mmCIF file of C-alpha atoms and ligand atoms in Angstrom:
data_model
loop_
_atom_site.group_PDB
_atom_site.id
_atom_site.type_symbol
_atom_site.label_atom_id
_atom_site.label_comp_id
_atom_site.label_asym_id
_atom_site.label_seq_id
_atom_site.Cartn_x
_atom_site.Cartn_y
_atom_site.Cartn_z
ATOM 1 C CA MET A 26 34.838 19.105 3.538
ATOM 2 C CA SER A 27 32.265 21.768 2.657
ATOM 3 C CA PRO A 28 29.813 22.835 5.343
ATOM 4 C CA LEU A 29 27.050 21.260 3.261
ATOM 5 C CA SER A 30 28.640 17.811 2.908
ATOM 6 C CA SER A 31 29.706 17.720 6.568
ATOM 7 C CA SER A 32 26.097 18.379 7.576
ATOM 8 C CA LEU A 33 24.627 15.629 5.366
ATOM 9 C CA LEU A 34 22.989 12.771 7.195
ATOM 10 C CA ARG A 35 23.894 9.242 6.221
ATOM 11 C CA ILE A 36 20.537 7.550 5.735
ATOM 12 C CA SER A 37 20.555 3.765 5.518
ATOM 13 C CA GLY A 38 18.110 0.891 5.831
ATOM 14 C CA LYS A 39 18.740 0.965 9.580
ATOM 15 C CA THR A 40 18.041 4.678 10.084
ATOM 16 C CA LYS A 41 15.378 5.357 12.699
ATOM 17 C CA VAL A 42 12.921 8.202 12.163
ATOM 18 C CA CYS A 43 11.592 10.810 14.592
ATOM 19 C CA GLY A 44 9.830 14.046 13.706
ATOM 20 C CA ILE A 45 7.358 16.776 14.479
ATOM 21 C CA ILE A 46 3.738 17.112 13.397
ATOM 22 C CA GLY A 47 2.082 20.509 13.246
ATOM 23 C CA ASP A 48 0.471 23.110 11.013
ATOM 24 C CA PRO A 49 2.524 25.118 10.190
ATOM 25 C CA VAL A 50 5.904 23.456 10.781
ATOM 26 C CA GLU A 51 8.213 25.328 8.385
ATOM 27 C CA HIS A 52 9.712 27.509 11.092
ATOM 28 C CA THR A 53 10.368 24.824 13.686
ATOM 29 C CA LEU A 54 13.869 24.724 15.188
ATOM 30 C CA SER A 55 13.415 21.117 16.363
ATOM 31 C CA PRO A 56 14.915 19.311 13.315
ATOM 32 C CA ALA A 57 18.133 21.325 13.673
ATOM 33 C CA MET A 58 18.381 20.545 17.402
ATOM 34 C CA HIS A 59 17.627 16.829 17.200
ATOM 35 C CA ASN A 60 19.713 16.125 14.088
ATOM 36 C CA ALA A 61 22.700 17.910 15.692
ATOM 37 C CA ALA A 62 22.188 15.789 18.812
ATOM 38 C CA PHE A 63 21.958 12.524 16.817
ATOM 39 C CA ARG A 64 25.177 13.420 14.987
ATOM 40 C CA SER A 65 27.005 14.386 18.160
ATOM 41 C CA LEU A 66 26.223 10.996 19.721
ATOM 42 C CA GLY A 67 26.731 9.026 16.473
ATOM 43 C CA LEU A 68 23.135 7.728 16.487
ATOM 44 C CA ASN A 69 21.628 6.481 13.227
ATOM 45 C CA PHE A 70 18.461 8.557 13.618
ATOM 46 C CA VAL A 71 16.919 11.352 11.579
ATOM 47 C CA TYR A 72 14.311 13.979 12.608
ATOM 48 C CA VAL A 73 11.955 15.405 10.000
ATOM 49 C CA PRO A 74 9.081 17.922 9.952
ATOM 50 C CA PHE A 75 5.634 16.589 8.939
ATOM 51 C CA HIS A 76 3.088 19.179 7.856
ATOM 52 C CA VAL A 77 -0.188 17.665 9.090
ATOM 53 C CA ARG A 78 -3.513 19.452 8.677
ATOM 54 C CA ARG A 79 -6.320 19.047 11.211
ATOM 55 C CA GLU A 80 -8.361 16.759 8.997
ATOM 56 C CA GLU A 81 -5.329 14.497 8.426
ATOM 57 C CA LEU A 82 -4.334 14.124 12.057
ATOM 58 C CA ALA A 83 -5.875 10.675 12.648
ATOM 59 C CA ASP A 84 -4.256 9.272 9.480
ATOM 60 C CA ALA A 85 -0.900 10.778 10.462
ATOM 61 C CA ILE A 86 -1.090 9.210 13.927
ATOM 62 C CA ARG A 87 -1.902 5.793 12.429
ATOM 63 C CA GLY A 88 1.077 6.341 10.109
ATOM 64 C CA ILE A 89 3.454 6.498 13.093
ATOM 65 C CA LYS A 90 2.618 2.858 13.742
ATOM 66 C CA SER A 91 2.552 1.634 10.158
ATOM 67 C CA LEU A 92 5.801 3.399 9.222
ATOM 68 C CA GLY A 93 7.597 2.325 12.406
ATOM 69 C CA ILE A 94 8.431 5.898 13.403
ATOM 70 C CA VAL A 95 10.169 6.009 16.811
ATOM 71 C CA GLY A 96 8.235 9.047 18.022
ATOM 72 C CA VAL A 97 7.195 12.586 17.228
ATOM 73 C CA ASN A 98 6.803 15.959 18.829
ATOM 74 C CA VAL A 99 3.357 17.501 18.536
ATOM 75 C CA THR A 100 2.877 21.213 18.053
ATOM 76 C CA MET A 101 0.052 23.628 17.283
ATOM 77 C CA PRO A 102 -2.790 23.024 16.590
ATOM 78 C CA HIS A 103 -2.750 19.327 17.507
ATOM 79 C CA LYS A 104 -1.600 19.188 21.140
ATOM 80 C CA THR A 105 -5.086 18.664 22.571
ATOM 81 C CA ARG A 106 -6.868 16.871 19.746
ATOM 82 C CA VAL A 107 -4.193 14.182 19.598
ATOM 83 C CA LEU A 108 -5.082 12.844 23.069
ATOM 84 C CA ARG A 109 -8.042 10.748 21.934
ATOM 85 C CA LEU A 110 -5.977 9.159 19.134
ATOM 86 C CA LEU A 111 -3.326 7.592 21.391
ATOM 87 C CA ASP A 112 -3.289 4.227 23.209
ATOM 88 C CA LYS A 113 -1.966 5.614 26.491
ATOM 89 C CA ILE A 114 -1.452 9.055 28.017
ATOM 90 C CA ASP A 115 0.926 9.563 30.915
ATOM 91 C CA GLN A 116 -0.522 11.252 33.974
ATOM 92 C CA PRO A 117 0.881 14.802 33.562
ATOM 93 C CA ALA A 118 -0.264 14.970 29.926
ATOM 94 C CA ARG A 119 -3.718 13.713 30.956
ATOM 95 C CA GLU A 120 -4.092 16.281 33.728
ATOM 96 C CA ILE A 121 -2.680 19.113 31.607
ATOM 97 C CA GLY A 122 -4.889 18.043 28.710
ATOM 98 C CA ALA A 123 -2.180 18.302 26.064
ATOM 99 C CA VAL A 124 0.533 16.120 24.519
ATOM 100 C CA ASN A 125 3.778 17.415 23.034
ATOM 101 C CA THR A 126 5.689 14.131 22.654
ATOM 102 C CA ILE A 127 4.563 10.732 21.358
ATOM 103 C CA VAL A 128 6.605 7.560 21.815
ATOM 104 C CA ARG A 129 5.865 4.329 19.969
ATOM 105 C CA HIS A 130 6.318 1.285 22.218
ATOM 106 C CA SER A 131 6.116 -1.592 19.697
ATOM 107 C CA ASN A 132 2.573 -1.110 18.370
ATOM 108 C CA LYS A 133 1.218 1.221 21.083
ATOM 109 C CA LEU A 134 1.506 4.994 21.114
ATOM 110 C CA GLU A 135 2.002 6.818 24.412
ATOM 111 C CA GLY A 136 1.610 10.592 24.843
ATOM 112 C CA TYR A 137 3.653 12.786 27.186
ATOM 113 C CA ASN A 138 3.770 16.466 28.032
ATOM 114 C CA THR A 139 7.301 17.732 28.739
ATOM 115 C CA ASP A 140 6.575 21.493 28.532
ATOM 116 C CA GLY A 141 6.115 22.016 32.268
ATOM 117 C CA GLU A 142 9.110 19.895 33.187
ATOM 118 C CA ALA A 143 11.199 21.824 30.644
ATOM 119 C CA ALA A 144 10.184 25.128 32.255
ATOM 120 C CA LEU A 145 11.087 23.756 35.670
ATOM 121 C CA ASP A 146 14.485 22.509 34.395
ATOM 122 C CA THR A 147 15.117 25.913 32.810
ATOM 123 C CA LEU A 148 14.320 27.801 36.023
ATOM 124 C CA SER A 149 16.314 25.347 38.149
ATOM 125 C CA HIS A 150 19.369 25.956 35.957
ATOM 126 C CA LEU A 151 19.219 29.671 36.795
ATOM 127 C CA GLY A 152 20.812 28.567 40.043
ATOM 128 C CA ASP A 153 18.492 29.255 42.951
ATOM 129 C CA SER A 154 16.259 26.997 44.988
ATOM 130 C CA LEU A 155 12.661 27.362 43.818
ATOM 131 C CA SER A 156 10.975 26.089 46.981
ATOM 132 C CA SER A 157 10.446 29.447 48.678
ATOM 133 C CA CYS A 158 9.472 31.321 45.495
ATOM 134 C CA ARG A 159 6.359 33.416 45.084
ATOM 135 C CA VAL A 160 5.615 33.218 41.367
ATOM 136 C CA VAL A 161 3.628 35.424 39.020
ATOM 137 C CA LEU A 162 2.550 33.573 35.882
ATOM 138 C CA LEU A 163 1.298 35.738 33.007
ATOM 139 C CA GLY A 164 -1.213 34.114 30.654
ATOM 140 C CA ALA A 165 -3.492 31.091 30.856
ATOM 141 C CA GLY A 166 -3.141 29.229 27.540
ATOM 142 C CA GLY A 167 -1.839 25.704 27.014
ATOM 143 C CA ALA A 168 1.773 26.541 27.879
ATOM 144 C CA ALA A 169 0.735 28.278 31.120
ATOM 145 C CA ARG A 170 -1.290 25.226 32.121
ATOM 146 C CA ALA A 171 1.665 22.856 31.647
ATOM 147 C CA ILE A 172 4.009 25.214 33.507
ATOM 148 C CA ALA A 173 1.556 25.678 36.397
ATOM 149 C CA TYR A 174 1.184 21.905 36.661
ATOM 150 C CA ASN A 175 4.902 21.407 37.322
ATOM 151 C CA LEU A 176 5.704 24.665 39.161
ATOM 152 C CA SER A 177 2.834 24.375 41.618
ATOM 153 C CA LYS A 178 4.377 21.234 43.076
ATOM 154 C CA VAL A 179 7.645 22.963 44.017
ATOM 155 C CA VAL A 180 7.098 26.681 44.696
ATOM 156 C CA GLN A 181 5.434 28.390 47.656
ATOM 157 C CA GLN A 182 2.860 30.587 45.936
ATOM 158 C CA LEU A 183 1.574 30.793 42.355
ATOM 159 C CA THR A 184 -0.487 33.747 41.126
ATOM 160 C CA ILE A 185 -1.866 33.534 37.598
ATOM 161 C CA LEU A 186 -2.751 36.793 35.852
ATOM 162 C CA ASN A 187 -4.825 36.594 32.689
ATOM 163 C CA ARG A 188 -7.136 38.797 30.612
ATOM 164 C CA THR A 189 -9.852 36.144 30.886
ATOM 165 C CA ARG A 190 -10.001 35.495 34.618
ATOM 166 C CA LEU A 191 -12.001 32.272 34.190
ATOM 167 C CA LYS A 192 -9.139 30.590 32.328
ATOM 168 C CA ALA A 193 -6.684 31.615 35.042
ATOM 169 C CA SER A 194 -8.963 30.292 37.778
ATOM 170 C CA SER A 195 -9.374 26.976 35.958
ATOM 171 C CA ILE A 196 -5.565 26.562 35.926
ATOM 172 C CA ALA A 197 -5.350 27.610 39.578
ATOM 173 C CA ALA A 198 -7.959 24.955 40.439
ATOM 174 C CA MET A 199 -5.978 22.268 38.590
ATOM 175 C CA ALA A 200 -2.767 23.389 40.304
ATOM 176 C CA ARG A 201 -4.442 23.355 43.740
ATOM 177 C CA MET A 202 -5.250 19.668 43.249
ATOM 178 C CA ARG A 203 -1.492 19.076 43.158
ATOM 179 C CA ARG A 204 -1.365 20.051 46.853
ATOM 180 C CA GLY A 205 1.777 22.130 46.617
ATOM 181 C CA ALA A 206 1.778 25.889 46.264
ATOM 182 C CA GLU A 207 -0.950 28.277 47.354
ATOM 183 C CA CYS A 208 -2.594 29.088 43.989
ATOM 184 C CA ARG A 209 -4.500 32.257 43.102
ATOM 185 C CA SER A 210 -5.882 33.857 39.955
ATOM 186 C CA LEU A 211 -6.429 37.514 39.092
ATOM 187 C CA GLU A 212 -7.349 39.602 36.110
ATOM 188 C CA LEU A 213 -4.382 40.860 34.077
ATOM 189 C CA GLY A 214 -4.051 44.638 34.252
ATOM 190 C CA ALA A 215 -1.574 47.299 35.322
ATOM 191 C CA VAL A 216 -2.775 47.498 38.935
ATOM 192 C CA ASN A 217 -2.631 43.757 39.627
ATOM 193 C CA LEU A 218 0.616 43.377 37.692
ATOM 194 C CA ARG A 219 2.308 46.114 39.743
ATOM 195 C CA LYS A 220 1.048 44.752 43.051
ATOM 196 C CA GLU A 221 1.823 41.096 42.404
ATOM 197 C CA VAL A 222 5.210 41.457 40.702
ATOM 198 C CA SER A 223 6.466 43.845 43.381
ATOM 199 C CA ARG A 224 6.166 41.057 45.958
ATOM 200 C CA ALA A 225 7.208 38.124 43.744
ATOM 201 C CA ASP A 226 10.559 36.319 43.428
ATOM 202 C CA MET A 227 9.793 34.787 40.063
ATOM 203 C CA LEU A 228 8.022 35.911 36.890
ATOM 204 C CA VAL A 229 7.028 33.551 34.093
ATOM 205 C CA ASN A 230 5.642 35.085 30.923
ATOM 206 C CA THR A 231 3.561 32.981 28.534
ATOM 207 C CA LEU A 232 1.836 35.933 26.822
ATOM 208 C CA PRO A 233 2.664 36.032 23.106
ATOM 209 C CA VAL A 234 4.995 38.528 21.408
ATOM 210 C CA HIS A 235 2.166 40.774 20.240
ATOM 211 C CA VAL A 236 0.818 41.144 23.805
ATOM 212 C CA PHE A 237 3.707 41.037 26.266
ATOM 213 C CA PRO A 238 5.716 44.197 25.287
ATOM 214 C CA ARG A 239 3.270 46.694 26.814
ATOM 215 C CA PHE A 240 3.366 44.841 30.147
ATOM 216 C CA ALA A 241 7.136 44.405 29.831
ATOM 217 C CA ARG A 242 7.562 48.186 29.415
ATOM 218 C CA LEU A 243 5.641 48.802 32.615
ATOM 219 C CA LEU A 244 7.771 46.244 34.498
ATOM 220 C CA ILE A 245 11.015 47.843 33.316
ATOM 221 C CA GLN A 246 9.968 51.508 33.637
ATOM 222 C CA GLU A 247 8.646 51.039 37.167
ATOM 223 C CA ARG A 248 11.710 48.972 38.163
ATOM 224 C CA LEU A 249 9.584 46.033 39.205
ATOM 225 C CA VAL A 250 12.140 43.458 38.055
ATOM 226 C CA GLY A 251 15.214 43.569 40.215
ATOM 227 C CA SER A 252 18.315 41.792 41.331
ATOM 228 C CA ASP A 253 16.894 38.775 43.139
ATOM 229 C CA MET A 254 14.261 37.886 40.593
ATOM 230 C CA LEU A 255 14.125 34.744 38.436
ATOM 231 C CA ILE A 256 12.476 35.329 35.068
ATOM 232 C CA LEU A 257 11.387 33.032 32.259
ATOM 233 C CA ASP A 258 9.912 34.531 29.088
ATOM 234 C CA ILE A 259 8.805 31.498 27.052
ATOM 235 C CA ASN A 260 8.864 33.380 23.734
ATOM 236 C CA TYR A 261 11.873 32.448 21.649
ATOM 237 C CA HIS A 262 11.558 35.350 19.298
ATOM 238 C CA ALA A 263 12.509 38.456 21.262
ATOM 239 C CA THR A 264 9.740 40.374 22.997
ATOM 240 C CA GLY A 265 11.363 43.782 22.519
ATOM 241 C CA ASP A 266 14.359 44.400 24.758
ATOM 242 C CA PHE A 267 12.754 42.964 27.906
ATOM 243 C CA VAL A 268 15.257 40.143 28.420
ATOM 244 C CA ALA A 269 18.264 42.468 28.004
ATOM 245 C CA LYS A 270 16.785 45.163 30.271
ATOM 246 C CA ALA A 271 15.818 42.663 32.979
ATOM 247 C CA LYS A 272 19.367 41.259 32.905
ATOM 248 C CA GLN A 273 20.761 44.799 33.205
ATOM 249 C CA ALA A 274 18.569 45.261 36.272
ATOM 250 C CA GLY A 275 20.272 42.179 37.772
ATOM 251 C CA ALA A 276 17.530 39.587 37.303
ATOM 252 C CA LYS A 277 18.437 36.027 36.313
ATOM 253 C CA VAL A 278 16.668 35.534 33.017
ATOM 254 C CA ALA A 279 16.007 32.547 30.761
ATOM 255 C CA ASP A 280 14.185 32.796 27.477
ATOM 256 C CA GLY A 281 12.046 30.527 25.344
ATOM 257 C CA LEU A 282 15.043 29.171 23.484
ATOM 258 C CA ASP A 283 16.434 27.744 26.738
ATOM 259 C CA MET A 284 13.061 26.166 27.470
ATOM 260 C CA LEU A 285 12.722 24.837 23.918
ATOM 261 C CA VAL A 286 16.100 23.115 24.243
ATOM 262 C CA ARG A 287 15.192 21.627 27.655
ATOM 263 C CA GLN A 288 11.939 20.322 26.151
ATOM 264 C CA ALA A 289 13.885 18.833 23.224
ATOM 265 C CA GLU A 290 16.322 17.162 25.647
ATOM 266 C CA LEU A 291 13.382 15.454 27.393
ATOM 267 C CA SER A 292 11.847 14.196 24.109
ATOM 268 C CA PHE A 293 15.273 13.021 22.954
ATOM 269 C CA ARG A 294 15.695 10.992 26.126
ATOM 270 C CA LEU A 295 12.243 9.417 25.728
ATOM 271 C CA TRP A 296 13.072 8.269 22.176
ATOM 272 C CA THR A 297 16.721 7.233 22.528
ATOM 273 C CA GLY A 298 17.259 6.663 26.259
ATOM 274 C CA ARG A 299 20.283 8.944 25.934
ATOM 275 C CA ALA A 300 21.158 12.326 27.401
ATOM 276 C CA VAL A 301 22.491 14.966 25.047
ATOM 277 C CA PRO A 302 24.752 17.943 25.838
ATOM 278 C CA PHE A 303 22.521 21.012 26.233
ATOM 279 C CA GLU A 304 25.005 23.197 24.312
ATOM 280 C CA VAL A 305 24.898 20.986 21.186
ATOM 281 C CA MET A 306 21.164 21.496 20.846
ATOM 282 C CA ARG A 307 21.247 25.150 21.888
ATOM 283 C CA GLU A 308 23.921 26.102 19.349
ATOM 284 C CA ALA A 309 22.039 24.254 16.602
ATOM 285 C CA ALA A 310 18.829 26.107 17.524
ATOM 286 C CA ILE A 311 20.593 29.486 17.514
ATOM 287 C CA ARG A 312 22.157 28.762 14.106
ATOM 288 C CA ALA A 313 18.811 27.625 12.671
ATOM 289 C CA ARG A 314 17.030 30.691 14.049
ATOM 290 C CA ALA A 315 19.674 33.013 12.575
ATOM 291 C CA THR A 316 19.757 31.407 9.131
ATOM 292 C CA GLY A 317 16.067 30.502 8.968
ATOM 293 C CA ARG A 318 16.987 26.872 8.076
HETATM 294 P P1 ATR B 404 -0.569 28.933 24.242
HETATM 295 O O1 ATR B 404 -1.568 27.807 24.297
HETATM 296 O O2 ATR B 404 0.442 28.794 23.158
HETATM 297 O O3 ATR B 404 0.063 29.240 25.567
HETATM 298 P P2 ATR B 404 -2.858 30.652 23.801
HETATM 299 O O4 ATR B 404 -3.805 29.618 24.239
HETATM 300 O O5 ATR B 404 -3.097 31.265 22.478
HETATM 301 O O6 ATR B 404 -1.345 30.224 23.795
HETATM 302 O O7 ATR B 404 -2.843 31.753 24.964
HETATM 303 C C1 ATR B 404 -2.441 33.012 24.726
HETATM 304 C C2 ATR B 404 -2.478 33.832 25.996
HETATM 305 O O8 ATR B 404 -2.327 35.182 25.611
HETATM 306 C C3 ATR B 404 -3.782 33.735 26.763
HETATM 307 O O9 ATR B 404 -3.496 33.867 28.130
HETATM 308 C C4 ATR B 404 -4.546 34.944 26.246
HETATM 309 O O10 ATR B 404 -5.488 35.504 27.124
HETATM 310 P P3 ATR B 404 -7.024 35.005 27.116
HETATM 311 O O11 ATR B 404 -7.038 33.744 27.895
HETATM 312 O O12 ATR B 404 -7.758 36.113 27.773
HETATM 313 O O13 ATR B 404 -7.413 34.830 25.673
HETATM 314 C C5 ATR B 404 -3.422 35.929 26.097
HETATM 315 N N1 ATR B 404 -3.766 37.007 25.169
HETATM 316 C C6 ATR B 404 -3.930 36.914 23.836
HETATM 317 N N2 ATR B 404 -4.227 38.132 23.309
HETATM 318 C C7 ATR B 404 -4.253 39.006 24.357
HETATM 319 C C8 ATR B 404 -4.478 40.414 24.496
HETATM 320 N N3 ATR B 404 -4.740 41.183 23.426
HETATM 321 N N4 ATR B 404 -4.406 40.974 25.734
HETATM 322 C C9 ATR B 404 -4.139 40.214 26.827
HETATM 323 N N5 ATR B 404 -3.913 38.871 26.763
HETATM 324 C C10 ATR B 404 -3.956 38.284 25.553
#
């Protein structure tokens, strides 16, 4: 059997549909991950990308109901705007203020946010207990907010560093309401980065690929990431050689691909009720990233 025919999906009248809505969506790795998972478990499901522009979002959301779609992932730029279009929002998504997964329960749509839980799963799989960790979180966008929501409940201290201090302090305030970690916010700059990372056990980077490398260079050159540190860089396109260098220095490092797969696992479970082997989705994501398909 050729690689093409073995990868063809058998669509029938009973095939259930999941997907992703975003703008753009051409480069998403999610269809590869979910379709590989459906095949590996023999489920008659298919996952497709839907390119949905801002002005079409409400129609697209109504379409989930009218077309009987099982559920969708939501990506940029719709994660926040979609909230007011759903029938129910689960508590984490409400408090984070963003939805990345929608599930249709008969004719009602419920929104979830699995980003923070995925980050927590990813860090937990690095092997250490997180409860005594002092964490430095870089950035204060939507991803940082979801991660802070989940991390703050389990770690000892959370320090958020961001260029715009006000955004960091707003996340710290939300995290403090969770009554877990001691939460602080500081302005992102070399002095604070040096001071905070040198006494941290965990570093989570949410700064994008065009911003993080200059901070990453400082961390590597000044040997601020060392053998007992847990690191998550949520970018899944390499931010220079940071991940490799941090591993060489003995840190336990996970990247954005690991987190993307954990997030996909959680969506998959919400739609199908089934668990999927992590490696099936991860290998599919790596193949799709390498081939651009
Ligand atoms: P997402 O929601 O995907 O996490 P985002 O909201 O675009 O992403 O957030 C991007 C992060 O990168 C923010 O923390 C942003 O800092 P500000 O809150 O000050 O905007 C940060 N960022 C973007 N460009 C930056 C730059 N040139 N220098 C430092 N930080 C930058």
